[in-house]
Structures are given as structure tokens and as C-alpha cells.
XYZ file of C-alpha atoms in Angstrom:
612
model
C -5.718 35.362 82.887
C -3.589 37.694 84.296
C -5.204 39.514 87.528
C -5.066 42.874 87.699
C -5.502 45.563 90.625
C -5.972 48.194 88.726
C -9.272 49.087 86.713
C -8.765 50.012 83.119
C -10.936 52.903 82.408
C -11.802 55.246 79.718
C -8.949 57.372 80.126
C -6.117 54.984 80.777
C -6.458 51.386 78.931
C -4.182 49.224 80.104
C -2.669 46.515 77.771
C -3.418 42.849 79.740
C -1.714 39.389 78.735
C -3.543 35.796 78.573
C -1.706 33.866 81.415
C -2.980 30.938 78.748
C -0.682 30.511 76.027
C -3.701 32.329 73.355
C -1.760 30.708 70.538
C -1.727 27.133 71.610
C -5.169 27.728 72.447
C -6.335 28.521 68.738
C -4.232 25.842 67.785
C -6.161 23.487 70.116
C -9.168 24.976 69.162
C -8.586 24.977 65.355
C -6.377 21.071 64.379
C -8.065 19.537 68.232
C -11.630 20.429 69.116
C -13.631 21.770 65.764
C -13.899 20.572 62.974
C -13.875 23.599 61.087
C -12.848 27.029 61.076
C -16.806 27.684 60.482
C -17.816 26.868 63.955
C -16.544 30.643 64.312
C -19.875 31.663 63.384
C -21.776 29.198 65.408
C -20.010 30.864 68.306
C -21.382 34.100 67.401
C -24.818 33.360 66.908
C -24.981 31.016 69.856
C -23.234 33.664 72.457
C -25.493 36.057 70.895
C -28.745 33.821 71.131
C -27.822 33.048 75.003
C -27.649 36.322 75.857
C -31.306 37.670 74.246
C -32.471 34.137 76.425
C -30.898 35.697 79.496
C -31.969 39.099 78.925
C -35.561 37.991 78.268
C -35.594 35.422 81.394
C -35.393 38.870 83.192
C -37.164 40.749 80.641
C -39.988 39.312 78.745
C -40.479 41.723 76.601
C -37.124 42.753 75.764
C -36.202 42.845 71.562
C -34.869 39.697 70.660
C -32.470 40.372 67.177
C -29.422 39.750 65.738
C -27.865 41.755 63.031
C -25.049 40.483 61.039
C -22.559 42.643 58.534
C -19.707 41.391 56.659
C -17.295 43.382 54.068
C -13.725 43.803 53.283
C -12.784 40.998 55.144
C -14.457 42.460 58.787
C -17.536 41.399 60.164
C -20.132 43.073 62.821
C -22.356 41.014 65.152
C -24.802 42.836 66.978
C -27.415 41.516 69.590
C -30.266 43.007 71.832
C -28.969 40.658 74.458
C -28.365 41.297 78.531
C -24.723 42.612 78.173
C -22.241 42.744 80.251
C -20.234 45.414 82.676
C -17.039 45.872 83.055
C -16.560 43.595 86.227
C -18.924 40.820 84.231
C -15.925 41.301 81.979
C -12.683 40.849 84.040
C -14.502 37.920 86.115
C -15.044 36.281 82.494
C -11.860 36.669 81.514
C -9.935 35.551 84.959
C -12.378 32.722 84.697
C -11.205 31.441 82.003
C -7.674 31.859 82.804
C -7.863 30.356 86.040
C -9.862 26.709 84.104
C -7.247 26.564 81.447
C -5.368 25.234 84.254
C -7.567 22.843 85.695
C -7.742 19.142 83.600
C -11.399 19.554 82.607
C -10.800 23.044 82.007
C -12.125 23.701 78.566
C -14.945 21.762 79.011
C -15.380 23.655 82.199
C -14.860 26.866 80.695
C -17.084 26.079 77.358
C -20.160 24.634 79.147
C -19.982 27.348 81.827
C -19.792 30.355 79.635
C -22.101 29.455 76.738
C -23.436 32.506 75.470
C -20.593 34.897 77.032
C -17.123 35.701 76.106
C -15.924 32.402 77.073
C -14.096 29.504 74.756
C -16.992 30.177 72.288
C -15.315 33.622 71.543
C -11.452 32.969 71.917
C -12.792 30.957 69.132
C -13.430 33.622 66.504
C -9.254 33.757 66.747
C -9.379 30.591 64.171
C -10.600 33.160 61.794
C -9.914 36.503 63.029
C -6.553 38.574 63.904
C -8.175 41.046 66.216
C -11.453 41.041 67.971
C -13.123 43.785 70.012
C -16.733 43.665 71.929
C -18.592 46.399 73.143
C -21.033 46.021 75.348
C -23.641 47.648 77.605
C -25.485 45.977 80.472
C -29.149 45.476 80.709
C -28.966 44.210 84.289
C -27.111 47.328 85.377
C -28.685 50.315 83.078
C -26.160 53.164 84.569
C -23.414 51.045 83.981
C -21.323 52.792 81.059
C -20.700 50.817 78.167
C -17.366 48.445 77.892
C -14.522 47.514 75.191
C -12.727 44.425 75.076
C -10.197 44.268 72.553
C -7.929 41.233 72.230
C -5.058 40.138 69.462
C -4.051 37.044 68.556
C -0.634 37.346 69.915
C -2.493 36.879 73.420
C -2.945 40.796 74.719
C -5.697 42.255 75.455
C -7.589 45.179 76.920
C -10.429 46.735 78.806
C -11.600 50.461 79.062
C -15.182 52.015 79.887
C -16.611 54.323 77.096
C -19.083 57.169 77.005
C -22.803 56.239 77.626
C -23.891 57.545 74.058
C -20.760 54.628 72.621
C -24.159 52.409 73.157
C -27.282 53.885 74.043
C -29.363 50.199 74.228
C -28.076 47.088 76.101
C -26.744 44.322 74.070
C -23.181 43.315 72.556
C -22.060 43.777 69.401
C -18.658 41.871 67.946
C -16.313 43.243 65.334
C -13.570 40.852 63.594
C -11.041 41.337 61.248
C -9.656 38.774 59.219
C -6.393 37.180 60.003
C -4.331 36.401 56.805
C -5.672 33.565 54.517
C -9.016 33.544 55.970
C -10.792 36.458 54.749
C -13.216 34.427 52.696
C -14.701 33.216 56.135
C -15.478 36.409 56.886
C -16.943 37.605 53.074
C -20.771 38.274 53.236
C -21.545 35.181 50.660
C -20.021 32.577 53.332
C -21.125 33.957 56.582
C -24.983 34.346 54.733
C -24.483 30.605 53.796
C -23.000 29.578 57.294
C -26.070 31.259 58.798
C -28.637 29.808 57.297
C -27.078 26.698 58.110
C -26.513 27.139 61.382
C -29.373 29.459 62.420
C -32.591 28.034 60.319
C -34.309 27.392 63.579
C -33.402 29.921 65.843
C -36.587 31.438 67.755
C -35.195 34.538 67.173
C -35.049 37.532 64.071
C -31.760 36.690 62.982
C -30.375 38.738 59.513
C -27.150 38.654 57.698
C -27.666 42.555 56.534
C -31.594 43.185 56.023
C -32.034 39.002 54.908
C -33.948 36.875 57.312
C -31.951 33.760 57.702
C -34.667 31.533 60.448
C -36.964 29.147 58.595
C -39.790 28.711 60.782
C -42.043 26.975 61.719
C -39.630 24.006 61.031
C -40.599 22.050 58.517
C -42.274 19.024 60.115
C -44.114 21.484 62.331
C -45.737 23.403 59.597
C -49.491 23.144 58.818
C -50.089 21.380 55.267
C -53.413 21.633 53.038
C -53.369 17.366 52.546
C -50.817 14.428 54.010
C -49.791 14.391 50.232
C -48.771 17.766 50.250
C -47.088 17.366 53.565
C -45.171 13.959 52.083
C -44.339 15.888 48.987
C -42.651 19.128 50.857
C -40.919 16.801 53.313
C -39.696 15.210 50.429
C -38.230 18.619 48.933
C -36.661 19.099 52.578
C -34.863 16.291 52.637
C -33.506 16.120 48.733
C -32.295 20.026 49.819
C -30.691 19.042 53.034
C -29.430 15.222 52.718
C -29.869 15.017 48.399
C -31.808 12.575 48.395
C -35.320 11.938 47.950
C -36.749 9.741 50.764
C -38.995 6.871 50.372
C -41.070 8.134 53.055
C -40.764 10.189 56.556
C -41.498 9.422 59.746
C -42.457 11.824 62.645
C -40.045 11.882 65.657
C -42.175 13.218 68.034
C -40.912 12.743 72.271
C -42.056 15.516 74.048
C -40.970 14.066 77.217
C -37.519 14.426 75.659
C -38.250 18.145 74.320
C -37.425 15.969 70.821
C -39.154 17.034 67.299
C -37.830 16.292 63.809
C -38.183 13.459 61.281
C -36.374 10.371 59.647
C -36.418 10.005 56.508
C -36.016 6.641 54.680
C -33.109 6.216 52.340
C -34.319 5.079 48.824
C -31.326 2.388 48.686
C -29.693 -0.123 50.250
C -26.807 0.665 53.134
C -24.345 -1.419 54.652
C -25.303 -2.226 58.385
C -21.887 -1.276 59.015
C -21.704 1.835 57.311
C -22.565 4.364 60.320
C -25.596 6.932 59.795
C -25.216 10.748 60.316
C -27.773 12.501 61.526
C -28.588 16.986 61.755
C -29.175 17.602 65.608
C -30.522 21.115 66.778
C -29.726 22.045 70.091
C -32.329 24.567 70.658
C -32.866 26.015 67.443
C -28.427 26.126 66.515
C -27.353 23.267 64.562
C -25.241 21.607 66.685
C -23.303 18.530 64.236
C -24.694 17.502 60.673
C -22.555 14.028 61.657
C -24.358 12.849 65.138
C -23.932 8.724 64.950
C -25.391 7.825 68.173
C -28.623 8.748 67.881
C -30.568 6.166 66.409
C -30.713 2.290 67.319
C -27.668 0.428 65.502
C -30.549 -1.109 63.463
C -32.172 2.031 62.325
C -29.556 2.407 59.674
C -31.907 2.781 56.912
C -32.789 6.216 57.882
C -31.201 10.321 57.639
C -32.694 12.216 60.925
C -33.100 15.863 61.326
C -33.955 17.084 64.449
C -34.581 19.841 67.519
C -34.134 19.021 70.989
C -33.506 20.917 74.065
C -32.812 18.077 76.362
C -29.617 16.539 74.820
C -26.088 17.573 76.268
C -23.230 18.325 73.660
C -19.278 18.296 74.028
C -17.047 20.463 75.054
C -16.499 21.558 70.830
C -20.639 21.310 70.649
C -20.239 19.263 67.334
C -21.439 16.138 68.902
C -23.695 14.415 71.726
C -22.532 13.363 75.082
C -23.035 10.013 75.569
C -25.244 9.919 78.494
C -28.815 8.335 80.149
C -30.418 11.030 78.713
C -29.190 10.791 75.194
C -29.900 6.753 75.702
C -33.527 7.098 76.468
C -33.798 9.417 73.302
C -32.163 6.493 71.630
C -34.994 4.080 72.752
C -37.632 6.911 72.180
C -36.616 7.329 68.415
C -36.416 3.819 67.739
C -39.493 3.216 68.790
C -41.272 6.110 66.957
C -39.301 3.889 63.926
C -40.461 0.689 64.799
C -44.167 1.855 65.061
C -43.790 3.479 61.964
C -42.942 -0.340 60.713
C -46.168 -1.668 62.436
C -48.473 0.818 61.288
C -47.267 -0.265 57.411
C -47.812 -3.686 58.020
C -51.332 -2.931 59.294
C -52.490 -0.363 56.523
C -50.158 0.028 53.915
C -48.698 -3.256 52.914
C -47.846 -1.668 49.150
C -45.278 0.872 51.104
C -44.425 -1.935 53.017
C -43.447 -4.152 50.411
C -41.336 -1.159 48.609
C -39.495 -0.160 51.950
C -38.479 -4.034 52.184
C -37.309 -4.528 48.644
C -34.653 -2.139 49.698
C -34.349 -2.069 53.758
C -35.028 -6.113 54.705
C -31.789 -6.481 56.382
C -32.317 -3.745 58.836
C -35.608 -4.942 59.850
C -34.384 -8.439 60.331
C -31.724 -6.960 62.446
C -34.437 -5.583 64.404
C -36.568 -9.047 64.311
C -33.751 -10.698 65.779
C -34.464 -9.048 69.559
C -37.897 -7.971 68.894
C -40.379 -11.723 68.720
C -43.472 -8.836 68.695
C -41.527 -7.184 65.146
C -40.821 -10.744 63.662
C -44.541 -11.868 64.408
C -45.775 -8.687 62.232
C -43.246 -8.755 59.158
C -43.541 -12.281 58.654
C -46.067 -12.106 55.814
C -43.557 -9.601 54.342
C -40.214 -10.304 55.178
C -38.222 -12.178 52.297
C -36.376 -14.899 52.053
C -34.413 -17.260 49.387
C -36.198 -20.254 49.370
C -36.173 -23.895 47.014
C -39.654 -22.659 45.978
C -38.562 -19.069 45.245
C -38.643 -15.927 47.319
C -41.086 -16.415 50.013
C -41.685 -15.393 53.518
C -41.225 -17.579 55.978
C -45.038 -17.893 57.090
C -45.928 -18.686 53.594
C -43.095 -21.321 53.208
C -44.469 -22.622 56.842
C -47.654 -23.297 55.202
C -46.674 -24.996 51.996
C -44.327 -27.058 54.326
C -44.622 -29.534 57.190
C -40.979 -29.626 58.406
C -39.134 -25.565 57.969
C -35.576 -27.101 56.840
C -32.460 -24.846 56.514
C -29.100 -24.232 56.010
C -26.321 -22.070 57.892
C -24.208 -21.240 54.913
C -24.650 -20.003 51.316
C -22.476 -23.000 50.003
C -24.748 -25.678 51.622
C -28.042 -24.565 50.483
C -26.111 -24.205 47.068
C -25.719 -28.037 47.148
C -28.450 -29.143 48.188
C -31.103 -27.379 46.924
C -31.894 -28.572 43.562
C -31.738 -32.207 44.921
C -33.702 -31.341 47.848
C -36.280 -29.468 45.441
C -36.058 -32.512 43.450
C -37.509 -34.742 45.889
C -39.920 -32.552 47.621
C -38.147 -31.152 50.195
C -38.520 -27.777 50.930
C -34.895 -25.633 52.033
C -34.320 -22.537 53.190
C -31.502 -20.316 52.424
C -30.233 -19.523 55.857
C -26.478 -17.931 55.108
C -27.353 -14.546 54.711
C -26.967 -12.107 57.554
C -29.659 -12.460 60.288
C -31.408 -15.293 58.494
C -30.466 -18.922 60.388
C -31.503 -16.709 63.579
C -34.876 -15.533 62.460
C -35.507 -18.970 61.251
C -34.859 -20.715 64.124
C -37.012 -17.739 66.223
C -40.267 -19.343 64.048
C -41.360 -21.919 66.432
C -41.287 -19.262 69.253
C -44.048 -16.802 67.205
C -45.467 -19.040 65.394
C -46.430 -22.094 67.740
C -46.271 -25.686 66.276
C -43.823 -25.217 63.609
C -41.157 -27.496 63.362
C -37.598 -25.801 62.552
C -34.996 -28.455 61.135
C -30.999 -27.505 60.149
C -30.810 -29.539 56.895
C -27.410 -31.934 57.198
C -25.853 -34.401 54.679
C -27.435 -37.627 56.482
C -30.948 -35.434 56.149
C -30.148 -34.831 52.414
C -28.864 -38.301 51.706
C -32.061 -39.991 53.325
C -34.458 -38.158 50.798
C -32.483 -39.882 47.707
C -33.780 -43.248 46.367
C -31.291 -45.857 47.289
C -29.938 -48.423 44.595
C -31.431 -52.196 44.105
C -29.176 -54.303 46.233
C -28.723 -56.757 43.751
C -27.647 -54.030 40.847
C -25.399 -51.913 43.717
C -23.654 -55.566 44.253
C -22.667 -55.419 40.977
C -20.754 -52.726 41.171
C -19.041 -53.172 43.741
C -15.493 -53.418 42.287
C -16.588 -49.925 40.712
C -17.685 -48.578 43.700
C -14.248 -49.848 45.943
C -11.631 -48.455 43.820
C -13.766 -44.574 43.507
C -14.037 -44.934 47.237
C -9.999 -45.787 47.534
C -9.588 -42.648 45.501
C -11.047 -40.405 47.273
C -10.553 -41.867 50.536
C -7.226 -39.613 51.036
C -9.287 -36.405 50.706
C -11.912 -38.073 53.674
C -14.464 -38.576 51.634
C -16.456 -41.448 51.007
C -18.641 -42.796 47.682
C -22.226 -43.285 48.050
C -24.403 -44.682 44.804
C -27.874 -43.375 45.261
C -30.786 -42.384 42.781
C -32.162 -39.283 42.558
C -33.506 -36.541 40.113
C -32.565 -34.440 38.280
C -31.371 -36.464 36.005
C -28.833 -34.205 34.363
C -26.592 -34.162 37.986
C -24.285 -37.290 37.933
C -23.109 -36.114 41.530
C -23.315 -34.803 44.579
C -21.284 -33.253 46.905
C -22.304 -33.278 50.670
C -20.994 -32.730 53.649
C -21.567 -30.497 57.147
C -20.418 -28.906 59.244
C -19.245 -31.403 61.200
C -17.559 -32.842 58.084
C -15.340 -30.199 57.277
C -14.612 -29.106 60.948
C -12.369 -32.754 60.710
C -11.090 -32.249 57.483
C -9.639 -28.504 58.821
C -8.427 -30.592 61.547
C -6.467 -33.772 59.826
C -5.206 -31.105 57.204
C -3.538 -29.037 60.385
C -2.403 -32.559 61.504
C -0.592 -33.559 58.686
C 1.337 -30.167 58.793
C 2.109 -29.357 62.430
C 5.278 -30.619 64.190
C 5.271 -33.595 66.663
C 3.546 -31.859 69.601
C 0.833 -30.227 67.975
C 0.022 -33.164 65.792
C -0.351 -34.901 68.901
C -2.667 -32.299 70.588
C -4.639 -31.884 67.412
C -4.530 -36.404 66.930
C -6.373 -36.367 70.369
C -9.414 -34.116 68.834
C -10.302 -36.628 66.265
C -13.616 -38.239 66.827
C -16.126 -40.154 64.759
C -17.203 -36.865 62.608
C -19.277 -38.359 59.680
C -16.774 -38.140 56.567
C -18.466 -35.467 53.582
C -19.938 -37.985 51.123
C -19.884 -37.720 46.765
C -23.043 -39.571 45.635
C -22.926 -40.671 42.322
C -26.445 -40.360 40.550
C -27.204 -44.039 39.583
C -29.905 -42.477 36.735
C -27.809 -40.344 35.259
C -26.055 -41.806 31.941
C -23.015 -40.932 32.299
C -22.946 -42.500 35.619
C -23.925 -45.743 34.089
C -21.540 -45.597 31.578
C -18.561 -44.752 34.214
C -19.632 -47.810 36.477
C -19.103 -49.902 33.617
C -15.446 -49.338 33.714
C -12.845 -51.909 34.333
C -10.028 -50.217 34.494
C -8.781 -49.025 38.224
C -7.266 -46.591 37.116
C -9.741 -44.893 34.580
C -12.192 -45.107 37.481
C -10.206 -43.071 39.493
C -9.539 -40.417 37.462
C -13.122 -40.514 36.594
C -14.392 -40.476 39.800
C -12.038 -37.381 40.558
C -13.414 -35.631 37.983
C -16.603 -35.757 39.113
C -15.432 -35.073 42.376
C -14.136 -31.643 41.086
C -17.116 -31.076 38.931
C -19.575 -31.513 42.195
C -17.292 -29.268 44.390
C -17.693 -26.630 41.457
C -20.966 -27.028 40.957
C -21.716 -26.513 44.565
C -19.240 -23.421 44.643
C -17.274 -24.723 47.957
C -14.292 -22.988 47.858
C -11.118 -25.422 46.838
C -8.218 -26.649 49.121
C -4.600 -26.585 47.655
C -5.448 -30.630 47.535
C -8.705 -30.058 45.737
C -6.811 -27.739 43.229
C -4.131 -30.530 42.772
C -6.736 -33.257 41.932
C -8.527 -31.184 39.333
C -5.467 -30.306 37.696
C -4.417 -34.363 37.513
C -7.698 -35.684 36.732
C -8.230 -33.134 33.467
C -4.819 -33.970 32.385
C -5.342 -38.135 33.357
C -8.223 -37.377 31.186
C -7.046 -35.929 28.035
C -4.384 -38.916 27.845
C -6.947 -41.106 28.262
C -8.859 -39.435 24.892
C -5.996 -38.212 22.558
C -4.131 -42.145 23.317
C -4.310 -43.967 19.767
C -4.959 -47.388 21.863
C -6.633 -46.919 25.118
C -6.406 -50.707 25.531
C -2.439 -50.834 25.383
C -0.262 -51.560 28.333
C 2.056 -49.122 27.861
C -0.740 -46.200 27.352
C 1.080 -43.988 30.236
């Protein structure tokens, strides 16, 4: 800001210049630090708020209004606030000249002007070609009223006018449109941008004679009956978010100068999709898209709330990441996980709606919470081999709590295991293997086991001796098959009947398959390195069902060769039926063995040497 020795006056206005480059500024301001050009009127109400706050800090009783008044493309703010004089204005303005050349000096200038001319009204330059203030002090009563008038091309001046220019203190703020952005300036928008904005100012705020504050907010307000409280919450939240909440919960932390409510989405979210939350800052909406606020597991829920404590950016559209704003974090989730608790405790039929749609996020909270995961679970679901169960129920109907890591293992094991009485739980889904194994820790004496192929392959009837003997020519050449792919043939008999096999192996198991496959196709150094990992990993396992009939009729088989394609076939079948996903080598075998197989039915004389 350019300093000036002279004092422009009434009679002699003299033209100034921005020492900051007033164009790159808007530019800044505009593409940089807001989002959109409607922050303009943000600015306005918030300078004009701050200034009724000063003024009545001094003056208790002093009016507290703001008038707004928009047409052809021009628009008049007017507040009752403390005003300034003409030296309040040059020391503004040479303020902020002298912080747009310090690094932090927006921030600087934003936070440290709030409610004056400031960033917050070089602003209004996103919108507007010209603006002019006039002003008259309320500290300083026989000071004579001041004009600021500023352009967008960066000049600017100050003069004194006549006492009766303003008879009251206060500040009113006239802008005209720069080109293309007249419609931010048209009565409809700024009305609309008001309400939005300035629903729960303190103050009487109008956009020409229409009252634009909406208070007592609406979780504050006094209701004839909780219904009729749930049911106008409700109408809040389908008007501000569009949807209609499966229920609200208070978020009341006085200690925190935080009030508003969460409401609870009525579908599923992604845990990675990030919530945005409506955040007051004393009354103004300060950012409809605040993502920090809430507990990474408390993504089930759409907040709206007032605070007074939380600090905002230098564009005030989001929250400063600070101890404060954690411990509001905390607060809040807390207020949710109560909410949770109190369900449990007295309205399990709530309960059990909010987790047909929301389990995930509160088994993301179980995970660090033993206290959470000892109250939900009675409720909290899980896939199980006797159905959907919780985990305490399955506890009870079972001595041993077995489990799987992955989707794909539970998916072959779990009608065998079912089968024979052994009870399986489903624990590939996200969160699930680590709430599982939690169990023993809230819920003493129960035994937690991971469910492996030797644990699966122990439950299954083994074969008479004498009858397994007798097929043991069978047996050798489907295990001399399959013996490239590092898997072995095991006869065993088990129900159901209709499965002729099995496919089983671990983790274990197919951590030294990755590794021989990577052996095979690295050079001479790696295969080395990766040779020197090999250990005695249990090989996965196909067990052929000795009761099933085709089984029997397979064994039969002389023919090396028909056994092996055969026994690939049901290799293939089992690695389908227990969707595993399929190596190239996999591919390759299912592709021989269904073609090995049709020569072996469409061949006029399968007993002919010369049948391939």
C-alpha cells in the first residue's frame, strides 16, 4: 500500500495505487484460495457481523442489523456496526500492503482483519469492478464520515464527507458488477447465498425487508414430543443434505462451544469415500465440505454444526488442523459412539436397522475399542457355515470359533466343514479376521482357531487301508499328474456326497507355489536367491471323495493316461468350484484336460492303440 503524507480530504481526493499487484491478487483470490466467486458474500456478511460484535463489545445496547439491496447488477450492504475513521482507514489499507509482502502474509492479513476492510473485502473484486465504503465511526462520534473507493485496476481513494453523508455509525458497501458476473450480484442469488450463509447469524440480517436467520437452530428448538423432534430433524436434513436420515444424534460439547447433529445415512458408504460435513463458525457457514471432523470411522454419518472454538484457513472454507480441532474430533466421536451404546441398551430394533446398513463402520470402530466390540456382539453380523450370526451366538453353538483369512478359503471349505460338524467363520471381509481373533480378549474362555488344510483334512473320514491299497496304482499316476503343479492326491471320505473333490491348501501352500513359479522364471541369480527360500511348506492337497460315484468309477481306471486327464479335470472343477483365481498353468490344464476328454468320448474304440 502505497504511504502517503498527505491526507485526502473532502475537498481534494487524491487518487492512491495498491503497492500489491490488485490484479494478481483477485486472481489469487479467485483460481487459488476460494472456491467460489460466492464467498464474495460471505465476506460481506462476516465483515459486517464483526463489526456489530465490536461495536456491541463497547456498546451493549447498540442496534445490531444488516440490510442487504441488490438490482441492476449493484448491490448495497449496510451495517449498524463500530465503523471506522479515516486514519482506521489508511492504517487498514497500509496494513495490508505492508503483509502482502511478508510469506504468511495473507493469512496474516485475513485472520487479522476479519470483519474490516481487509482480504475479506479486496475479495468482493472476484465479483465486482468498483467498490466504495462509507463509513462513520462509533468509537469516535465527531469523526466525519469516510469514502473509500477502489477499482479493479488497483487505484484507489480516500476523502472525508459531510456529517449528514451518515448521520448513525456503521458501514455500508456498494458494488458494481464487473463484466460476466452480474448474476452474482442479482437479488435472486445474493437472497439464496444469504440464507445459506447467514441462517444462524445472531443477528437481524435481511436481503431487502426478508429475514434470512433461522433461529433457534434447528436442534436447539423446543419440540411438543421426541417424535416430532425426529420427524423435523428429519425434514432438516432431506432440505440440507437430500436425504432422509435413519436417525440423528445430538452433538452436544460445550466445553468445545460445539452444537449441531449427525445424521445417519440411510445406505451403505465406502470407508474410503471421505464424509463432508456443514461447519458454522459462529453463526456464518464456514465450508459445506469440512472432512476432518469426525473419526475416520464415523463415516456413516452427514454433520451440521455451530462452534465458536474451531480455527479456519486463511480462505475460511475449511478447518485448521490443530489440538483444538483434534479434541473436537474425539468429543464428536464419542457423542457417536454413545449414541451406539445407548441402542444396544434400549433400542435393539434401531439397532438392528442401523447395522443392516452401517456394520462395517462399527467394526472399524470395534477393532480399537474391546468396550464397543463387547456391546455389539449380540448384534454385529457375520457370514457364518450356520448362516448369518453374531459371533457370541456362533460362540455358543460352538466349542472351538474356527476361521478363515480369505473369501476363497472359507469358499472351500465350508460346505465340507459344515458337512462334518465343524463350524467356520467367514473371516475375509474387511475388519472381520481382526474382530474374530479380539473374541477371546472380551469374551474370556473362548477358543479362537484359523482353520488350515491339515485342520480341514483331519475332520474327513479316512479310507479302509485295505480298499485305499487297492488303489494304489490309481492313486500314483493322479498324484504324478499333478505333482508338477505342487500338489499332492489325498483319497478321503466325506459328505456331501455330490462333491467328488476338494481343493485345499493355505496360506503357506500357495506362498511356495508364488515362489517356485518366480523360480522357474527368473535368471540364474535370482533363481538362486529365491532356491534358498524354499522350505518344507506343506504342498495344497486335491482330495478325491471316496463316496462319491463318480470317484469310484474314476479309480477303477486302468489306463495312465485316462487317469490323468481325469484327475485334471477334477482338479479344474475343484479350483472352480472353490473360485481360486487360475494361474496361466491352471488355465493350460483345463484347456488340455476338456479337450483329452472329448477324444476320449467322440473315439469310435476307446480300447485301440492308436486312439491319439
Amino acid at each position: 500500500m502505497d504511504s502517503q503524507t498527505s491526507q485526502p480530504s473532502q475537498a481534494s481526493p487524491s487518487p492512491h495505487t495498491f503497492q500489491v499487484d490488485l490484479r494478481g491478487l483477485v486472481d489469487l483470490l479467485s483460481h487459488h484460495l476460494y472456491s467460489s466467486p460466492k464467498v464474495y458474500l460471505r465476506e460481506l456478511l462476516q465483515n459486517a457481523v464483526d463489526a456489530i460484535t465490536a461495536r456491541r463489545a463497547e456498546q451493549p445496547d447498540a442496534p445490531a442489523t444488516v440490510r442487504l439491496y441488490a438490482e441492476g447488477g449493484a448491490l448495497r450492504v449496510e451495517d449498524s456496526g463500530v465503523g471506522l475513521t479515516e486514519s482506521d482507514v489508511h492504517s487498514l489499507l497500509a496494513t495490508i500492503g505492508r503483509s502482502s509482502k511478508r510469506n504468511d502474509g495473507l493469512e496474516s492479513a485475513r485472520s487479522d482483519f476479519l470483519g474490516q476492510f481487509g482480504i475479506g473485502l479486496l475479495a468482493c473484486f472476484v465479483v465486482a469492478e468498483r467498490i466504495r465504503v462509507v463509513s462513520r465511526s462509533a468509537r469516535t462520534p465527531d469523526a466525519a464520515p469516510v469514502e473509500w473507493t477502489a477499482a479493479d485496476d488497483g487505484s484507489y481513494t480516500v476523502r472525508t464527507l459531510p456529517h449528514e453523508a451518515r448521520t448513525e455509525p456503521g458501514t455500508t458497501v456498494h458494488l458494481v458488477a464487473r463484466a460476466g458476473a452480474a448474476e452474482w450480484l442479482s437479488e435472486e442469488r445474493v437472497r439464496s447465498l444469504a440464507r445459506d450463509f447467514g441462517a444462524l447469524l445472531p443477528y437481524d440480517v435481511r436481503v431487502g425487508d426478508e429475514p434470512i436467520a433461522d433461529l433457534p437452530a434447528p436442534w436447539d428448538r423446543p419440540y411438543p414430543s421426541p417424535t416430532g423432534r425426529r420427524v423435523a430433524l428429519a425434514r432438516h436434513c432431506h432440505d440440507l443434505f437430500g436425504f432422509t436420515p435413519l436417525d440423528s444424534i445430538d452433538l452436544d460439547v460445550p466445553l468445545a462451544g460445539v452444537r449441531g447433529v449427525a445424521y445417519v445415512l440411510p445406505s451403505a458408504v465406502s470407508p474410503a469415500q471421505r464424509a463432508s460435513h456443514r461447519v458454522h463458525l459462529k453463526g456464518m457457514l464456514l465450508t459445506e465440505r469440512a472432512e476432518q471432523l469426525l473419526p475416520d470411522w464415523a463415516f456413516f454419518v452427514r454433520c451440521v454444526l455451530d462452534t465458536d472454538s474451531l480455527r479456519p484457513t486463511a480462505s475460511r472454507e475449511s478447518l485448521y488442523e490443530d489440538e483444538t480441532l483434534a479434541a473436537v474430533r474425539e468429543a464428536l466421536g464419542e457423542r457417536i459412539r454413545s449414541w451406539l451404546t445407548g441402542l444396544a441398551a434400549g433400542d435393539p430394533e434401531r439397532l438392528g436397522a442401523f447395522l443392516s446398513v452401517h456394520h462395517l463402520g462399527v467394526k472399524s470402530l470395534a477393532r480399537h475399542d474391546a468396550e464397543m466390540l463387547r456391546t455389539m456382539l449380540p448384534w454385529l453380523p457375520f457370514e457364518t457355515t450356520d448362516g448369518r450370526l453374531s459371533l457370541e451366538e456362533f460362540a455358543q453353538r460352538h466349542p472351538v470359533v474356527h476361521f478363515t483369512r480369505t473369501v476363497e478359503e472359507y469358499r472351500q471349505v465350508a460346505p465340507i466343514a459344515s458337512a462334518q460338524g465343524v463350524g467356520v467363520v467367514n473371516g475375509g471381509y474387511t475388519y472381520d479376521s481382526e474382530l474374530i481373533e479380539a473374541l477371546p480378549a472380551v469374551r474370556p474362555g473362548t477358543v479362537v482357531s484359523e482353520l488350515d488344510a491339515d485342520t480341514v483334512t483331519a475332520h474327513l473320514d479316512t479310507v479302509d487301508p485295505t480298499e485305499e491299497l487297492a488303489l494304489s496304482a490309481f492313486l500314483g499316476a493322479a498324484r504324478a499328474r499333478l505333482d508338477p503343479l505342487n500338489c499332492d492326491v489325498v483319497l478321503r471320505a466325506f459328505h456331501p456326497l455330490s462333491v467328488p473333490a476338494l481343493h485345499l491348501d493355505d496360506r503357506a501352500a500357495r506362498h511356495e507355489q508364488a515362489r517356485a513359479e518366480a523360480e522357474e522364471q527368473a535368471d540364474d541369480l535370482w533363481a538362486g536367491i529365491l532356491g534358498s527360500l524354499r522350505g518344507s511348506t506343506p504342498r495344497a492337497r486335491l482330495v478325491l471323495n471316496h463316496l462319491n460315484p463318480l470317484i469310484r468309477r474314476i479309480s477303477s481306471l486302468s489306463d495312465p493316461d485316462l487317469i490323468g486327464t481325469a484327475t485334471e479335470s477334477l482338479y479344474g472343477q475343484a479350483l472352480l468350484m472353490a473360485q481360486r483365481p487360475l494361474r496361466p498353468a491352471d488355465s493350460a490344464l483345463l484347456n488340455r484336460a476338456f479337450i483329452g476328454l472329448l477324444e476320449w468320448a467322440t473315439h469310435p474304440d476307446p480300447g485301440r492303440d492308436d486312439r491319439r
